[in-house]
Amino acid sequence: MTYFNETVRLTKKYIEQLKTDGIADAVVSGKGINVKKIKKTAVVDKLKEKSHHNTVSLTGLAEEIKNCKKCPLHKSRKNAVPGEGSSKAKLMFIGEGPGFDEDRLGRPFVGRSGQLLDKIISAMGMKREDVFIANIVKCHPMIDPLHPDERGNDRKPTSDEINGCIGYVEKQIEIIKPKIICALGSVSATTLTGIKAPLGELRGKFHDYKGIKLMPTFHPAALLRNPNWKKDAWEDMKKIMKELARE
Ligand code: SF4
């Protein structure tokens, strides 16, 4: 991105923030800066309107995902898993793809990994409904698609599947505009950062995703297999909490 583009982007972001804060106009003169405030109720109405608009957009997108047949994963799925949570979430968790339980219920992170993620969210002082949880691909990638009823039939999505599906999560991020994205696991981390590196090199620090802070960390399934990684994962969560507290 050129210096000019970056300046324009930051200026737009600043003006949007001023509007959100209730500033309608600002006049700069020799006597200083006079700001004209919008009535508080107008700001609240605007925020409510935005929240309603986000919910409607996310619902429409979820319907599109549930009917999607863009890649072969649709053939073996029981349910597509669009994602769920708050349309105003400041924090989004993005994993790699649904597993057996998620495919059954059409909801993200509901198996053992999901229970651990719920505990992590709770330890961060939030509820599951406060955040938005999604995946890079929306249908369950299976080793053997002829046996969708068997557990342990999970695999990582291929790059073709990721490329076919990535537009959906990109759109979700665009609608929600979270302050922070937490990429769970290597597939999510490498896809969203665009850096092909081991998770160990990516995690623990913020990256940039289109102006949003992105923290890669371990997938909860990896933490269940390697409980000694939980300490490092918690350090990553603490960095997220610190950043969220900086309003
Ligand atoms: S994985 Fe994504 S692109 Fe493929 S069928 Fe499911 S929703 Fe469509």
PDB file of N, CA and C in Angstrom, residues 1-50:
ATOM      1  N   MET A   1       0.843  -1.196   0.000  1.00  0.00           N
ATOM      2  CA  MET A   1       0.000   0.000   0.000  1.00  0.00           C
ATOM      3  C   MET A   1       0.883   1.252   0.000  1.00  0.00           C
ATOM      4  N   THR A   2       0.529   2.248  -0.856  1.00  0.00           N
ATOM      5  CA  THR A   2       1.369   3.431  -0.920  1.00  0.00           C
ATOM      6  C   THR A   2       1.115   4.292   0.305  1.00  0.00           C
ATOM      7  N   TYR A   3       2.045   5.230   0.525  1.00  0.00           N
ATOM      8  CA  TYR A   3       1.920   6.136   1.666  1.00  0.00           C
ATOM      9  C   TYR A   3       0.630   6.943   1.537  1.00  0.00           C
ATOM     10  N   PHE A   4       0.313   7.384   0.267  1.00  0.00           N
ATOM     11  CA  PHE A   4      -0.891   8.191   0.035  1.00  0.00           C
ATOM     12  C   PHE A   4      -2.151   7.401   0.399  1.00  0.00           C
ATOM     13  N   ASN A   5      -2.231   6.141  -0.112  1.00  0.00           N
ATOM     14  CA  ASN A   5      -3.406   5.304   0.176  1.00  0.00           C
ATOM     15  C   ASN A   5      -3.579   5.090   1.672  1.00  0.00           C
ATOM     16  N   GLU A   6      -2.467   4.855   2.343  1.00  0.00           N
ATOM     17  CA  GLU A   6      -2.521   4.596   3.783  1.00  0.00           C
ATOM     18  C   GLU A   6      -3.025   5.847   4.517  1.00  0.00           C
ATOM     19  N   THR A   7      -2.563   7.036   4.061  1.00  0.00           N
ATOM     20  CA  THR A   7      -3.004   8.288   4.683  1.00  0.00           C
ATOM     21  C   THR A   7      -4.505   8.475   4.487  1.00  0.00           C
ATOM     22  N   VAL A   8      -4.998   8.193   3.254  1.00  0.00           N
ATOM     23  CA  VAL A   8      -6.429   8.335   2.967  1.00  0.00           C
ATOM     24  C   VAL A   8      -7.225   7.371   3.845  1.00  0.00           C
ATOM     25  N   ARG A   9      -6.735   6.119   3.953  1.00  0.00           N
ATOM     26  CA  ARG A   9      -7.451   5.110   4.740  1.00  0.00           C
ATOM     27  C   ARG A   9      -7.558   5.536   6.204  1.00  0.00           C
ATOM     28  N   LEU A  10      -6.442   6.011   6.758  1.00  0.00           N
ATOM     29  CA  LEU A  10      -6.438   6.400   8.170  1.00  0.00           C
ATOM     30  C   LEU A  10      -7.322   7.625   8.404  1.00  0.00           C
ATOM     31  N   THR A  11      -7.311   8.573   7.428  1.00  0.00           N
ATOM     32  CA  THR A  11      -8.140   9.776   7.564  1.00  0.00           C
ATOM     33  C   THR A  11      -9.617   9.399   7.565  1.00  0.00           C
ATOM     34  N   LYS A  12     -10.002   8.484   6.624  1.00  0.00           N
ATOM     35  CA  LYS A  12     -11.402   8.042   6.558  1.00  0.00           C
ATOM     36  C   LYS A  12     -11.815   7.409   7.876  1.00  0.00           C
ATOM     37  N   LYS A  13     -10.918   6.551   8.399  1.00  0.00           N
ATOM     38  CA  LYS A  13     -11.203   5.844   9.647  1.00  0.00           C
ATOM     39  C   LYS A  13     -11.405   6.854  10.786  1.00  0.00           C
ATOM     40  N   TYR A  14     -10.562   7.906  10.792  1.00  0.00           N
ATOM     41  CA  TYR A  14     -10.633   8.916  11.846  1.00  0.00           C
ATOM     42  C   TYR A  14     -11.951   9.680  11.759  1.00  0.00           C
ATOM     43  N   ILE A  15     -12.360  10.029  10.512  1.00  0.00           N
ATOM     44  CA  ILE A  15     -13.611  10.773  10.336  1.00  0.00           C
ATOM     45  C   ILE A  15     -14.793   9.918  10.788  1.00  0.00           C
ATOM     46  N   GLU A  16     -14.760   8.597  10.428  1.00  0.00           N
ATOM     47  CA  GLU A  16     -15.845   7.703  10.864  1.00  0.00           C
ATOM     48  C   GLU A  16     -15.918   7.658  12.385  1.00  0.00           C
ATOM     49  N   GLN A  17     -14.736   7.623  13.023  1.00  0.00           N
ATOM     50  CA  GLN A  17     -14.697   7.567  14.489  1.00  0.00           C
ATOM     51  C   GLN A  17     -15.282   8.848  15.079  1.00  0.00           C
ATOM     52  N   LEU A  18     -14.957  10.004  14.467  1.00  0.00           N
ATOM     53  CA  LEU A  18     -15.495  11.285  14.950  1.00  0.00           C
ATOM     54  C   LEU A  18     -17.018  11.269  14.890  1.00  0.00           C
ATOM     55  N   LYS A  19     -17.554  10.731  13.771  1.00  0.00           N
ATOM     56  CA  LYS A  19     -19.011  10.683  13.622  1.00  0.00           C
ATOM     57  C   LYS A  19     -19.608   9.797  14.695  1.00  0.00           C
ATOM     58  N   THR A  20     -18.957   8.638  14.929  1.00  0.00           N
ATOM     59  CA  THR A  20     -19.444   7.719  15.960  1.00  0.00           C
ATOM     60  C   THR A  20     -19.432   8.395  17.317  1.00  0.00           C
ATOM     61  N   ASP A  21     -18.427   9.266  17.536  1.00  0.00           N
ATOM     62  CA  ASP A  21     -18.319   9.958  18.817  1.00  0.00           C
ATOM     63  C   ASP A  21     -19.276  11.141  18.916  1.00  0.00           C
ATOM     64  N   GLY A  22     -20.008  11.392  17.832  1.00  0.00           N
ATOM     65  CA  GLY A  22     -21.014  12.443  17.900  1.00  0.00           C
ATOM     66  C   GLY A  22     -20.554  13.774  17.350  1.00  0.00           C
ATOM     67  N   ILE A  23     -19.440  13.824  16.632  1.00  0.00           N
ATOM     68  CA  ILE A  23     -18.969  15.085  16.058  1.00  0.00           C
ATOM     69  C   ILE A  23     -19.552  15.226  14.652  1.00  0.00           C
ATOM     70  N   ALA A  24     -20.360  16.283  14.450  1.00  0.00           N
ATOM     71  CA  ALA A  24     -20.991  16.461  13.143  1.00  0.00           C
ATOM     72  C   ALA A  24     -20.106  17.280  12.221  1.00  0.00           C
ATOM     73  N   ASP A  25     -19.364  18.250  12.801  1.00  0.00           N
ATOM     74  CA  ASP A  25     -18.592  19.150  11.965  1.00  0.00           C
ATOM     75  C   ASP A  25     -17.461  19.730  12.812  1.00  0.00           C
ATOM     76  N   ALA A  26     -16.393  20.143  12.174  1.00  0.00           N
ATOM     77  CA  ALA A  26     -15.305  20.785  12.912  1.00  0.00           C
ATOM     78  C   ALA A  26     -14.781  21.945  12.079  1.00  0.00           C
ATOM     79  N   VAL A  27     -14.733  23.164  12.701  1.00  0.00           N
ATOM     80  CA  VAL A  27     -14.260  24.342  11.980  1.00  0.00           C
ATOM     81  C   VAL A  27     -12.935  24.772  12.589  1.00  0.00           C
ATOM     82  N   VAL A  28     -11.911  24.851  11.753  1.00  0.00           N
ATOM     83  CA  VAL A  28     -10.600  25.259  12.247  1.00  0.00           C
ATOM     84  C   VAL A  28     -10.393  26.719  11.872  1.00  0.00           C
ATOM     85  N   SER A  29     -10.110  27.572  12.877  1.00  0.00           N
ATOM     86  CA  SER A  29      -9.853  28.988  12.598  1.00  0.00           C
ATOM     87  C   SER A  29      -8.702  29.447  13.473  1.00  0.00           C
ATOM     88  N   GLY A  30      -8.388  30.737  13.357  1.00  0.00           N
ATOM     89  CA  GLY A  30      -7.306  31.291  14.168  1.00  0.00           C
ATOM     90  C   GLY A  30      -7.601  31.197  15.651  1.00  0.00           C
ATOM     91  N   LYS A  31      -8.932  31.085  16.001  1.00  0.00           N
ATOM     92  CA  LYS A  31      -9.318  31.035  17.415  1.00  0.00           C
ATOM     93  C   LYS A  31      -9.304  29.617  17.974  1.00  0.00           C
ATOM     94  N   GLY A  32      -9.051  28.662  17.140  1.00  0.00           N
ATOM     95  CA  GLY A  32      -9.021  27.277  17.624  1.00  0.00           C
ATOM     96  C   GLY A  32      -9.930  26.396  16.784  1.00  0.00           C
ATOM     97  N   ILE A  33     -10.363  25.272  17.382  1.00  0.00           N
ATOM     98  CA  ILE A  33     -11.223  24.334  16.654  1.00  0.00           C
ATOM     99  C   ILE A  33     -12.582  24.280  17.330  1.00  0.00           C
ATOM    100  N   ASN A  34     -13.642  24.598  16.557  1.00  0.00           N
ATOM    101  CA  ASN A  34     -15.004  24.486  17.078  1.00  0.00           C
ATOM    102  C   ASN A  34     -15.632  23.218  16.548  1.00  0.00           C
ATOM    103  N   VAL A  35     -16.081  22.338  17.449  1.00  0.00           N
ATOM    104  CA  VAL A  35     -16.732  21.115  16.972  1.00  0.00           C
ATOM    105  C   VAL A  35     -18.221  21.209  17.223  1.00  0.00           C
ATOM    106  N   LYS A  36     -18.987  20.742  16.250  1.00  0.00           N
ATOM    107  CA  LYS A  36     -20.441  20.745  16.367  1.00  0.00           C
ATOM    108  C   LYS A  36     -20.864  19.319  16.661  1.00  0.00           C
ATOM    109  N   LYS A  37     -21.542  19.132  17.791  1.00  0.00           N
ATOM    110  CA  LYS A  37     -21.922  17.762  18.165  1.00  0.00           C
ATOM    111  C   LYS A  37     -23.305  17.404  17.644  1.00  0.00           C
ATOM    112  N   ILE A  38     -23.450  16.163  17.189  1.00  0.00           N
ATOM    113  CA  ILE A  38     -24.767  15.657  16.818  1.00  0.00           C
ATOM    114  C   ILE A  38     -25.476  15.324  18.126  1.00  0.00           C
ATOM    115  N   LYS A  39     -26.811  15.445  18.147  1.00  0.00           N
ATOM    116  CA  LYS A  39     -27.540  15.088  19.360  1.00  0.00           C
ATOM    117  C   LYS A  39     -27.232  13.650  19.720  1.00  0.00           C
ATOM    118  N   LYS A  40     -27.045  13.384  21.036  1.00  0.00           N
ATOM    119  CA  LYS A  40     -26.693  12.042  21.507  1.00  0.00           C
ATOM    120  C   LYS A  40     -27.676  10.989  20.986  1.00  0.00           C
ATOM    121  N   THR A  41     -28.978  11.348  21.006  1.00  0.00           N
ATOM    122  CA  THR A  41     -29.986  10.373  20.569  1.00  0.00           C
ATOM    123  C   THR A  41     -29.772  10.000  19.111  1.00  0.00           C
ATOM    124  N   ALA A  42     -29.333  10.990  18.315  1.00  0.00           N
ATOM    125  CA  ALA A  42     -29.103  10.714  16.892  1.00  0.00           C
ATOM    126  C   ALA A  42     -27.968   9.712  16.735  1.00  0.00           C
ATOM    127  N   VAL A  43     -26.940   9.843  17.589  1.00  0.00           N
ATOM    128  CA  VAL A  43     -25.802   8.917  17.527  1.00  0.00           C
ATOM    129  C   VAL A  43     -26.261   7.518  17.910  1.00  0.00           C
ATOM    130  N   VAL A  44     -27.047   7.440  19.001  1.00  0.00           N
ATOM    131  CA  VAL A  44     -27.538   6.133  19.461  1.00  0.00           C
ATOM    132  C   VAL A  44     -28.403   5.496  18.380  1.00  0.00           C
ATOM    133  N   ASP A  45     -29.285   6.316  17.758  1.00  0.00           N
ATOM    134  CA  ASP A  45     -30.138   5.793  16.679  1.00  0.00           C
ATOM    135  C   ASP A  45     -29.287   5.253  15.542  1.00  0.00           C
ATOM    136  N   LYS A  46     -28.235   6.010  15.222  1.00  0.00           N
ATOM    137  CA  LYS A  46     -27.347   5.623  14.122  1.00  0.00           C
ATOM    138  C   LYS A  46     -26.689   4.268  14.437  1.00  0.00           C
ATOM    139  N   LEU A  47     -26.230   4.116  15.695  1.00  0.00           N
ATOM    140  CA  LEU A  47     -25.579   2.866  16.096  1.00  0.00           C
ATOM    141  C   LEU A  47     -26.564   1.701  16.043  1.00  0.00           C
ATOM    142  N   LYS A  48     -27.806   1.974  16.506  1.00  0.00           N
ATOM    143  CA  LYS A  48     -28.835   0.923  16.481  1.00  0.00           C
ATOM    144  C   LYS A  48     -29.101   0.500  15.043  1.00  0.00           C
ATOM    145  N   GLU A  49     -29.181   1.521  14.176  1.00  0.00           N
ATOM    146  CA  GLU A  49     -29.451   1.265  12.763  1.00  0.00           C
ATOM    147  C   GLU A  49     -28.331   0.404  12.164  1.00  0.00           C
ATOM    148  N   LYS A  50     -27.077   0.735  12.547  1.00  0.00           N
ATOM    149  CA  LYS A  50     -25.918   0.000  12.027  1.00  0.00           C
ATOM    150  C   LYS A  50     -25.965  -1.454  12.496  1.00  0.00           C
TER     151      LYS A  50
END
